[in-house]
Structures are given as structure tokens and as C-alpha cells.
Amino acid sequence: MNALTTASDHFELPQDIHFLNRISYGPTSATVSEVAQLGWSATLENQLDYQSIDTSEIDTTLADAFPSLELTPAEIVAAEDEELFNKLVPDLIMSTVLRQLYSPAQLYERMVEFWSDHFNMNVLDSRVRLFKITDDRESIRPNAMGKFRDLLYANAHSPAMMLYLDNYSNTKQGPNENYARELLELHTLGVDGGYNEADIVEVARAFTGWTVSRRSLTFSFRFELHDRGPKTVLGQPLENTFWGGISDGEQVLDLLASHPSTARFICTKLARRFVSDDPPELLVDEMAETFLATDGDVKALLRVLFNSESFWTSQEMKMKRPLDFLTSTVRRFGIQADKKLFSYFHSRLKQMGQVPFLWHAPNGYPDTAQYWTNTAALVSRWSTGKDTAFFLPRATFSTILAGANTPRRIIQAMSQALIDRNLDPQEHDILQHTVFEALPPDQPVNRDPVNFARVVAIALIGSRYFQMR
Amino acid sequence: MIKRRTFLKSTGLLGALPLLTPRIGWAMDGQSDNILITVFLGGGADGLNIIAPVGEGNYFDLRPTLALKAPGSGEGSSLDLDGFYAMHEAMGKLHTRFHSGELAVVQATGLTSESHSHFDSQSLMERGIASEQNILDGWLNRHLALQADQDSVFHAVGLHDSLPVSLSGDYPAISMSSIAEFGLNAPQVLELKLSETLSQLYNQNSLLDVEAGKALDAMAEMRYADPAQYEPENGAEYPDTQFGQHFRELSQLIRADLGVATASLALHGWDHHDNQTQVLPGILAELSDTLDAFALDMGADMDRITIVTMSEFGRRAWENSSAGFDHGYGSFMLAMGAGVVGGQVYGDWPGLGSNNLVFSGDLDITTDYRTVLAELLYKRFGQTDIATVFPDLIAEPELGVFTA
């Protein structure tokens, strides 16, 4: 059922573009020249060393536009400002998408998205809403290129996750299994990772007393709510230290972070995100080995991934998710988003079903073509392409056309600009006939070429080439 | 029978269809007019506080603060069904339809898998299997594939952002998140030109091409049929929620005679690990009011429409310290409309005594949910090859929820 790519092989996608399709939210003229100049290997190292990338421009813009992003939950509550509270989610969504569109640290933003999906929480839950901005700022972002173990620790201590998966009320007197189950199934081992229902009960007991302080609105461990009895997780008794308390949960996290099932689960997901829906076993094996040897070091994993043959032979094997579809359009055309445009994008993401942070369940937005390829999704993409092509200023197209004024040259210029290749002759003819009708291919058009370019652009954005990355 | 799309292509009607010809009427006979609607209650709906066994004392012991109040015990009482079971008070409209014989309930039913994972359970349930095996398509899709050729691109519709797994597979099904958004919303000349271009560009056999082909066909049909013109009838008022509006739009698709035979919808938000009393009444009212509005709206057409609900699992019999319930096992199903022998609660009651509960204290399952669906498919939709639709279903006696 997954035979997605019977795409014509006449006209290959340049490898640089393939690389940019995966490490970024879509190539731009600037990133295309950068890779051409440095080569992909040096570009990758630059992207991995994300802290050295100058992101001051986007950082300043966001800090000015969204002061709420810097606030702590306690400050938000103290402000007693309903308007501020209602802005938290839109601010987070907008700043996230703006970073994806314009931050030069593109691979880093891709990893932020990956971990936000992995540790998904739905911010429509009003309790989560208060804490998610802090979670994003203090748990996800500082660790997105770090070690999995640190991410897992940060997430387990994050009030947002504690509220989302109810661990805040998991106590000795009344255990709540929600967090324990998803910790094993979604965050670490995977559903086939070798645990059973009894392990869930034991893990839930280990995390009793992990909660959120009502006063400081930060993590707190409450000893009196903790179940101090002996516990066995995955066949291994937890070490009962003198205090018996918080170390139970920490031991579980250590056990899980270094478990071979976790290594495979995380590496499969990474390879699915960056290579293909069903990533080759060989690649997953190699990555899992690196995972276990490095405490799940994300940079090391990405190096293995991007250096693999599997990666370099996976051109256009990934279906763009709606967010990829939109960001790659914006970056392609070099569009500067203003408020009005952003609200259009937001409505489109909503229609296509991928507004960041709004997935309804703890497993995060799906990452396979099977889910995103359907009639509703395609129609939305087509109409979004149409709106975008008509919305863009004339100058955008005249720059791309650079004087092209015959059907043949208009189609070629738009193809090169939007899908990085010429259409094969048959497809070229289709556009020639449907867009230009009886006009001979090499005869100058008798109206403004931009009018034709817009229609060609809609067809190209709607075509198979633009749905894949 | 000639495939509709092939026919349209061969006659060159694809792009121009809406201007030239009404939808071609294909032969239909008897049961082929019947419409099946499935509703997935995502998150694990707590059957015990929806169809409450108020006749069993253990129920109140296990749920000291969260049990429904017995019928007739003052404000907030549950609504009596048959003396033993009572319905949550938020479902007043469905309660009325139960007693008028239009609605049936199956209790202690569900997916007989040990998995208490939402994602595993939903995936198994939508594929119609009880344990993991190499079957990737959905049970509804297999059912449809065994039947006659598709006579309309709208034959199987998922009203959803994506296509539900139950409808996925070789049989062509479409997904639609809303009628208004299902089109290019361009001037007609441009819309036809673009449709023609896209139709020619998506000329291969990948999943993407197949979906594109269906999308273009459906857009063409909708340009002609204009389902948005139909207003709800009989004073029906749908809740202004995504679920309510999906049912409203389904009624429009049916009324526009687009050939809908199977539709799948979902209502998510049943994962009530904490503070159940704050969230359960709202979502139950949404479910009840929506189904009621739909039945009212469809009026006489309800004599060919059957609605059935299911959830991936129920919830733990005993309440947790967060005033909610962890993942459980047995849950409930509703069946409403044509062929439903309503006014009864079906299924053996397994009891809530400590010897009756399974796993960590879950209501047992006495009826495989597929037994209910198999009876429905057989009696209302002429499906005789149940073994293909539900490959590992162990035959159980039917409950008699439906008549032919």
C-alpha cells in the first residue's frame, strides 16, 4: 500500500536539493548557494553546531513580538491577565513556525519539531497551556541536539507533561498509570519493546509523588505521596536507597534511556523522519549501536544518518506533511510573512490538520505518507497553491521569469524555481496544452507572462513533485 | 460494471461533467440503498458511566465518588433503561430514542486484545483483528471490496482530516474535512483548467495518483450536486462542534444524492484519566445531540441508515485518585436507525465482583465488537463472507440487535 514513488526518473533531483529538503524546511536561494559552495558535509557540521549559528535576527524579532515566550508559569499567573493567557498558545505556535521559516539553524528547528512530536502534549488542555511555553523553552529546546537521556529527564520533570499525562496526581494512595504507560510505549521502549502490564503498574508506583508545586508551579517531589515499597521494573529490582524516594523514578529513567529497545525505537523514528517511512533495518541497526554507545547523542545519530547510503538514495521518498508543504512554499518564493499572511497560513494548517502542538493524543502527528495522502489533504494543497500563486506580488514572478515570455521558457523557468528540474517532455506538453492552449511553444505570449506563470505555478505546487521531499 | 472514472475519462467528461450531465444513475437494488455510518469514540470511552449498571452494588463500591446516581434519586440522576442499566443524564435525547425503539445498546463489548494502548487498540479495532498480524487494510474496506463495483466516488467517505484506517485499503474511499473546503474555490474556468491539468499530471499508479484521481472526481461531482445548498430539515440543530458539523455535512452529501453508502466519523476526547465529571457530560451531550439531530434531519431516510459506535477500550472499574479512570477493557456500543431492534441493552453482563474483573480491575468483554458488526453487515448489507472481513473472529451466537 505504500508504493508512493513511481515518480518519473527522467529528471533527477539534484543531491544538494535532496539534502536541503531533509535538513531544512525547504531550500531557499541562499541555502542552495551555501551548499553549492561548502558542500553538504561542511553544511551538516555547521548545522549540527547550531549554537554557533547567528540566529540573533529571528531571536530579536520574536522577543519583541512575543514577550510571553520568556515568562514562567508563576509570572503568567501573577499577571492575572486573561488576554495574556489567551495569547500563550497562538504566540507559541506563531513563534515556532516563524523559526521554521526563517531561522538559519534549520536542522536544529527540525529536531525541535521531532522532539515536540515525540513528547507531544495537546495545548488545548488549559492546564498544559500554562506550562507548555516553559516546556518548549527549558525542556525541548536546550536538549533537542543533546543526549536522549537528558531530554527524557527534562521531560519527566516537566510540569507540562506531568499535567498532560496526569502524573501530578499519581500517588501511593491512588496510582494513576497514564504517564507510566506512555513513558514506556511512546517515549522509550515502544509498544513491542518488551514490557507488560505489570511493568506499567510498577513504573507508575515508581513515579508516585512526582508532582507540580502549587506554590511555585515547578516540579516538586512529595515524599509523603511516594510509594516506598520495593519495585521491579523489566525484571530488575529497583535499588531501595535509604530515602527510597525520588531515585525510584530516576532509576526507571536510566534503565529506559539505555535500553536497547529504546535505542531501536528512537532511531527508527529518526530514520523515518529523515529517510523514509519504512527505514532500512541496516541503517536502524547502525544508528541504534551509536545510540547505545553515546547515551543517545543526537548529533552522533544524525551524522550516521546523513552519511548513510540509505539517506542518499531516498530522494523524494517522504511525503511532505502539511507544515512542510507550507514552509517549503514560503521559503521557495522568499515570502516575508506578515500578520495577515500568517493568519492565512494558520487557517490552512488547521484545514490540513497540522497546527503545531494541537495533535489530540500523546503520540504526536503521524509521520507516514499513509496518513497524509488522502483526498481531503490533496484538495487543500491544491487550493492553498492557488491562493498563494494569486496572492504573491507580480515582482516575485517577473524575477523568476527573468524575461521568459514563451510557453516553453515560462514552464522551464517556473519548473526550475519550484521543483528544481525540468518537467519531462510529456508533462511539459500537458502544461503547454492546458495552460497555453493553442499557442506555439516558442511564440511569445500576447498577454502579461506573469498571468501564465501564476497558473503554471499552481499546477507545479499541486503536482507530485511538490508533495514529496 | 464499467468503473466510473474510466468511463468519465474515456468520454472526456471528467473536467466538463458538471456542465453537461447529471450524475449518472447506476442500477441499485434492495439493500444497496442502505447506508452504514460508523462512529469511533477515540480515547477509550467509559462504558460504565455511560451505560451504568446501577442494579449492581459493586458499581457504587468501586466508584464511591464518580458512580452515576441511580435513576429517580434527585437532581443529576441517571436515566433508567431497563431497571438494571441507566444512561448518563447528558444523553437525554438518546434516552428518548432508546425508549422509542430506535436505539439499542450493547454492554461489555469491545476488542479482545490485552493491549491497553490507545494506538495499538485503535489500530487493531479499525483493521478488524484481535491480535497483530500482517493485515494492513481496514475492516470496512474489506467489506466494501467484497461487494459490487463502486458506483460513486462518494460510496465510502471518511469525514475527517485523514482517511480512517477502517476505510483504508484497495477499495477507493475518500476523506473530506468539510464540504466548503473541498474545492479549489477558483472561478469556474480556472477551476476546470486546473482540474484538467492535475488530472493529466497525476497519471501514474502510486498512492498519490490514486488519491488525486478520486479527489478530482469528487470535486467534479460536487460542482454539479452542490451539497452545501441543503439546509437541515425538521428543525434539526447540530452542535457547533467539529463532530456536529461533520454529521451535518454528511446529511448534505446524502441529500445531494452523491451515492454515499458508507461513512466513518470520529469523536475524540474520551481519555478521562482525571476529573471525569468535568468532561464526560459535555462530550456525551455532543454525541447524543449530534446523533439525535442527524436522525431528525434525515427523517424518512433513516429507514435505510444504520449508525453504530465503538471505542478502543473501556476504563478501569475502580476510580483512581485523580477522580478519573485508567485504561480498561470492556466498553459499550450504540446502534441506531434502520434494522435496529432498539429499546434493549444487549450482551451478557459479566459482573463487577472481584472475581469477575479482569486485568488490573477491568470490566470483562462478553461480546466481541465484531460479532455485532458481523450481524449488521450480514443482515443489512448482504455480507456473507465474514471470514474475510474479520479473519480471526471466533464465531459467537449473534445477539439479535438487528433485523434484515
PDB file of C-alpha atoms in Angstrom, chain B residues 174-285:
ATOM      1  CA  ILE B 174     -12.325   9.400   0.094  1.00  0.00           C
ATOM      2  CA  SER B 175     -11.760  11.681   3.038  1.00  0.00           C
ATOM      3  CA  MET B 176     -13.279  15.111   3.369  1.00  0.00           C
ATOM      4  CA  SER B 177     -12.826  17.503   6.258  1.00  0.00           C
ATOM      5  CA  SER B 178     -15.524  19.884   5.072  1.00  0.00           C
ATOM      6  CA  ILE B 179     -17.671  20.463   2.008  1.00  0.00           C
ATOM      7  CA  ALA B 180     -16.760  24.133   1.714  1.00  0.00           C
ATOM      8  CA  GLU B 181     -13.080  23.331   1.717  1.00  0.00           C
ATOM      9  CA  PHE B 182     -13.352  20.515  -0.772  1.00  0.00           C
ATOM     10  CA  GLY B 183     -12.637  22.505  -3.911  1.00  0.00           C
ATOM     11  CA  LEU B 184     -10.214  24.989  -5.381  1.00  0.00           C
ATOM     12  CA  ASN B 185     -12.610  27.870  -4.792  1.00  0.00           C
ATOM     13  CA  ALA B 186     -11.490  29.433  -8.046  1.00  0.00           C
ATOM     14  CA  PRO B 187     -13.547  30.919 -10.879  1.00  0.00           C
ATOM     15  CA  GLN B 188     -15.074  28.080 -12.860  1.00  0.00           C
ATOM     16  CA  VAL B 189     -12.975  28.464 -15.997  1.00  0.00           C
ATOM     17  CA  LEU B 190      -9.778  28.336 -13.954  1.00  0.00           C
ATOM     18  CA  GLU B 191     -11.064  25.521 -11.766  1.00  0.00           C
ATOM     19  CA  LEU B 192     -11.811  23.385 -14.800  1.00  0.00           C
ATOM     20  CA  LYS B 193      -8.485  24.215 -16.400  1.00  0.00           C
ATOM     21  CA  LEU B 194      -6.569  23.313 -13.250  1.00  0.00           C
ATOM     22  CA  SER B 195      -8.585  20.142 -12.700  1.00  0.00           C
ATOM     23  CA  GLU B 196      -7.802  19.051 -16.213  1.00  0.00           C
ATOM     24  CA  THR B 197      -4.093  19.798 -15.755  1.00  0.00           C
ATOM     25  CA  LEU B 198      -3.853  17.970 -12.446  1.00  0.00           C
ATOM     26  CA  SER B 199      -5.820  15.042 -13.776  1.00  0.00           C
ATOM     27  CA  GLN B 200      -3.273  14.625 -16.570  1.00  0.00           C
ATOM     28  CA  LEU B 201      -0.257  15.179 -14.335  1.00  0.00           C
ATOM     29  CA  TYR B 202      -1.366  12.519 -11.838  1.00  0.00           C
ATOM     30  CA  ASN B 203      -1.384   9.813 -14.474  1.00  0.00           C
ATOM     31  CA  GLN B 204       0.573   7.042 -12.746  1.00  0.00           C
ATOM     32  CA  ASN B 205      -0.308   4.322 -10.261  1.00  0.00           C
ATOM     33  CA  SER B 206       1.128   5.444  -6.954  1.00  0.00           C
ATOM     34  CA  LEU B 207      -0.989   6.081  -3.884  1.00  0.00           C
ATOM     35  CA  LEU B 208      -0.704   9.783  -4.632  1.00  0.00           C
ATOM     36  CA  ASP B 209      -2.084   9.337  -8.153  1.00  0.00           C
ATOM     37  CA  VAL B 210      -4.962   7.221  -6.922  1.00  0.00           C
ATOM     38  CA  GLU B 211      -5.906   9.763  -4.275  1.00  0.00           C
ATOM     39  CA  ALA B 212      -5.572  12.641  -6.730  1.00  0.00           C
ATOM     40  CA  GLY B 213      -7.862  10.871  -9.176  1.00  0.00           C
ATOM     41  CA  LYS B 214     -10.539  10.365  -6.552  1.00  0.00           C
ATOM     42  CA  ALA B 215     -10.210  13.937  -5.330  1.00  0.00           C
ATOM     43  CA  LEU B 216     -10.694  15.319  -8.835  1.00  0.00           C
ATOM     44  CA  ASP B 217     -13.697  13.079  -9.461  1.00  0.00           C
ATOM     45  CA  ALA B 218     -15.261  14.068  -6.172  1.00  0.00           C
ATOM     46  CA  MET B 219     -14.682  17.765  -6.863  1.00  0.00           C
ATOM     47  CA  ALA B 220     -16.358  17.387 -10.237  1.00  0.00           C
ATOM     48  CA  GLU B 221     -19.364  15.666  -8.701  1.00  0.00           C
ATOM     49  CA  MET B 222     -19.664  18.306  -6.023  1.00  0.00           C
ATOM     50  CA  ARG B 223     -19.585  21.154  -8.505  1.00  0.00           C
ATOM     51  CA  TYR B 224     -22.668  19.650 -10.042  1.00  0.00           C
ATOM     52  CA  ALA B 225     -24.523  18.441  -6.973  1.00  0.00           C
ATOM     53  CA  ASP B 226     -23.727  21.428  -4.745  1.00  0.00           C
ATOM     54  CA  PRO B 227     -24.459  19.661  -1.451  1.00  0.00           C
ATOM     55  CA  ALA B 228     -23.962  22.880   0.510  1.00  0.00           C
ATOM     56  CA  GLN B 229     -27.358  24.075  -0.724  1.00  0.00           C
ATOM     57  CA  TYR B 230     -29.203  21.677   1.584  1.00  0.00           C
ATOM     58  CA  GLU B 231     -30.287  23.024   4.942  1.00  0.00           C
ATOM     59  CA  PRO B 232     -31.079  20.775   7.892  1.00  0.00           C
ATOM     60  CA  GLU B 233     -34.733  19.742   7.879  1.00  0.00           C
ATOM     61  CA  ASN B 234     -37.377  19.143  10.535  1.00  0.00           C
ATOM     62  CA  GLY B 235     -35.848  21.758  12.802  1.00  0.00           C
ATOM     63  CA  ALA B 236     -32.695  19.730  13.393  1.00  0.00           C
ATOM     64  CA  GLU B 237     -29.955  21.683  15.148  1.00  0.00           C
ATOM     65  CA  TYR B 238     -26.459  20.227  15.097  1.00  0.00           C
ATOM     66  CA  PRO B 239     -23.971  21.132  17.818  1.00  0.00           C
ATOM     67  CA  ASP B 240     -21.497  23.710  16.610  1.00  0.00           C
ATOM     68  CA  THR B 241     -18.548  21.361  17.054  1.00  0.00           C
ATOM     69  CA  GLN B 242     -16.405  19.580  14.520  1.00  0.00           C
ATOM     70  CA  PHE B 243     -18.273  16.340  15.153  1.00  0.00           C
ATOM     71  CA  GLY B 244     -21.681  18.013  14.926  1.00  0.00           C
ATOM     72  CA  GLN B 245     -20.725  19.728  11.703  1.00  0.00           C
ATOM     73  CA  HIS B 246     -19.341  16.517  10.215  1.00  0.00           C
ATOM     74  CA  PHE B 247     -22.755  14.901  10.687  1.00  0.00           C
ATOM     75  CA  ARG B 248     -24.456  17.968   9.275  1.00  0.00           C
ATOM     76  CA  GLU B 249     -22.299  17.736   6.176  1.00  0.00           C
ATOM     77  CA  LEU B 250     -22.891  14.020   5.911  1.00  0.00           C
ATOM     78  CA  SER B 251     -26.608  14.721   5.752  1.00  0.00           C
ATOM     79  CA  GLN B 252     -25.929  17.180   2.936  1.00  0.00           C
ATOM     80  CA  LEU B 253     -23.903  14.628   0.985  1.00  0.00           C
ATOM     81  CA  ILE B 254     -26.676  12.064   1.388  1.00  0.00           C
ATOM     82  CA  ARG B 255     -29.376  14.544   0.439  1.00  0.00           C
ATOM     83  CA  ALA B 256     -27.422  15.635  -2.638  1.00  0.00           C
ATOM     84  CA  ASP B 257     -27.703  12.045  -3.848  1.00  0.00           C
ATOM     85  CA  LEU B 258     -23.980  11.665  -4.299  1.00  0.00           C
ATOM     86  CA  GLY B 259     -24.168   7.941  -3.643  1.00  0.00           C
ATOM     87  CA  VAL B 260     -22.856   7.751  -0.084  1.00  0.00           C
ATOM     88  CA  ALA B 261     -23.134   4.162   1.137  1.00  0.00           C
ATOM     89  CA  THR B 262     -20.605   4.082   3.978  1.00  0.00           C
ATOM     90  CA  ALA B 263     -19.381   6.915   6.144  1.00  0.00           C
ATOM     91  CA  SER B 264     -16.923   6.956   9.034  1.00  0.00           C
ATOM     92  CA  LEU B 265     -16.737   9.686  11.631  1.00  0.00           C
ATOM     93  CA  ALA B 266     -14.863  10.068  14.870  1.00  0.00           C
ATOM     94  CA  LEU B 267     -15.337  11.877  18.134  1.00  0.00           C
ATOM     95  CA  HIS B 268     -12.117  12.116  20.133  1.00  0.00           C
ATOM     96  CA  GLY B 269     -11.727  13.094  23.765  1.00  0.00           C
ATOM     97  CA  TRP B 270     -12.713  10.141  25.959  1.00  0.00           C
ATOM     98  CA  ASP B 271      -9.385   9.576  27.710  1.00  0.00           C
ATOM     99  CA  HIS B 272     -10.590  10.643  31.127  1.00  0.00           C
ATOM    100  CA  HIS B 273      -7.751   9.787  33.467  1.00  0.00           C
ATOM    101  CA  ASP B 274      -8.733  12.636  35.751  1.00  0.00           C
ATOM    102  CA  ASN B 275     -11.646  14.885  36.706  1.00  0.00           C
ATOM    103  CA  GLN B 276     -14.132  12.881  34.708  1.00  0.00           C
ATOM    104  CA  THR B 277     -17.174  14.772  35.922  1.00  0.00           C
ATOM    105  CA  GLN B 278     -15.857  17.948  34.335  1.00  0.00           C
ATOM    106  CA  VAL B 279     -15.540  16.483  30.862  1.00  0.00           C
ATOM    107  CA  LEU B 280     -17.808  13.489  30.410  1.00  0.00           C
ATOM    108  CA  PRO B 281     -21.177  15.305  30.409  1.00  0.00           C
ATOM    109  CA  GLY B 282     -20.073  17.690  27.660  1.00  0.00           C
ATOM    110  CA  ILE B 283     -18.825  15.076  25.259  1.00  0.00           C
ATOM    111  CA  LEU B 284     -21.808  12.797  25.912  1.00  0.00           C
ATOM    112  CA  ALA B 285     -24.189  15.645  25.175  1.00  0.00           C
TER     113      ALA B 285
END
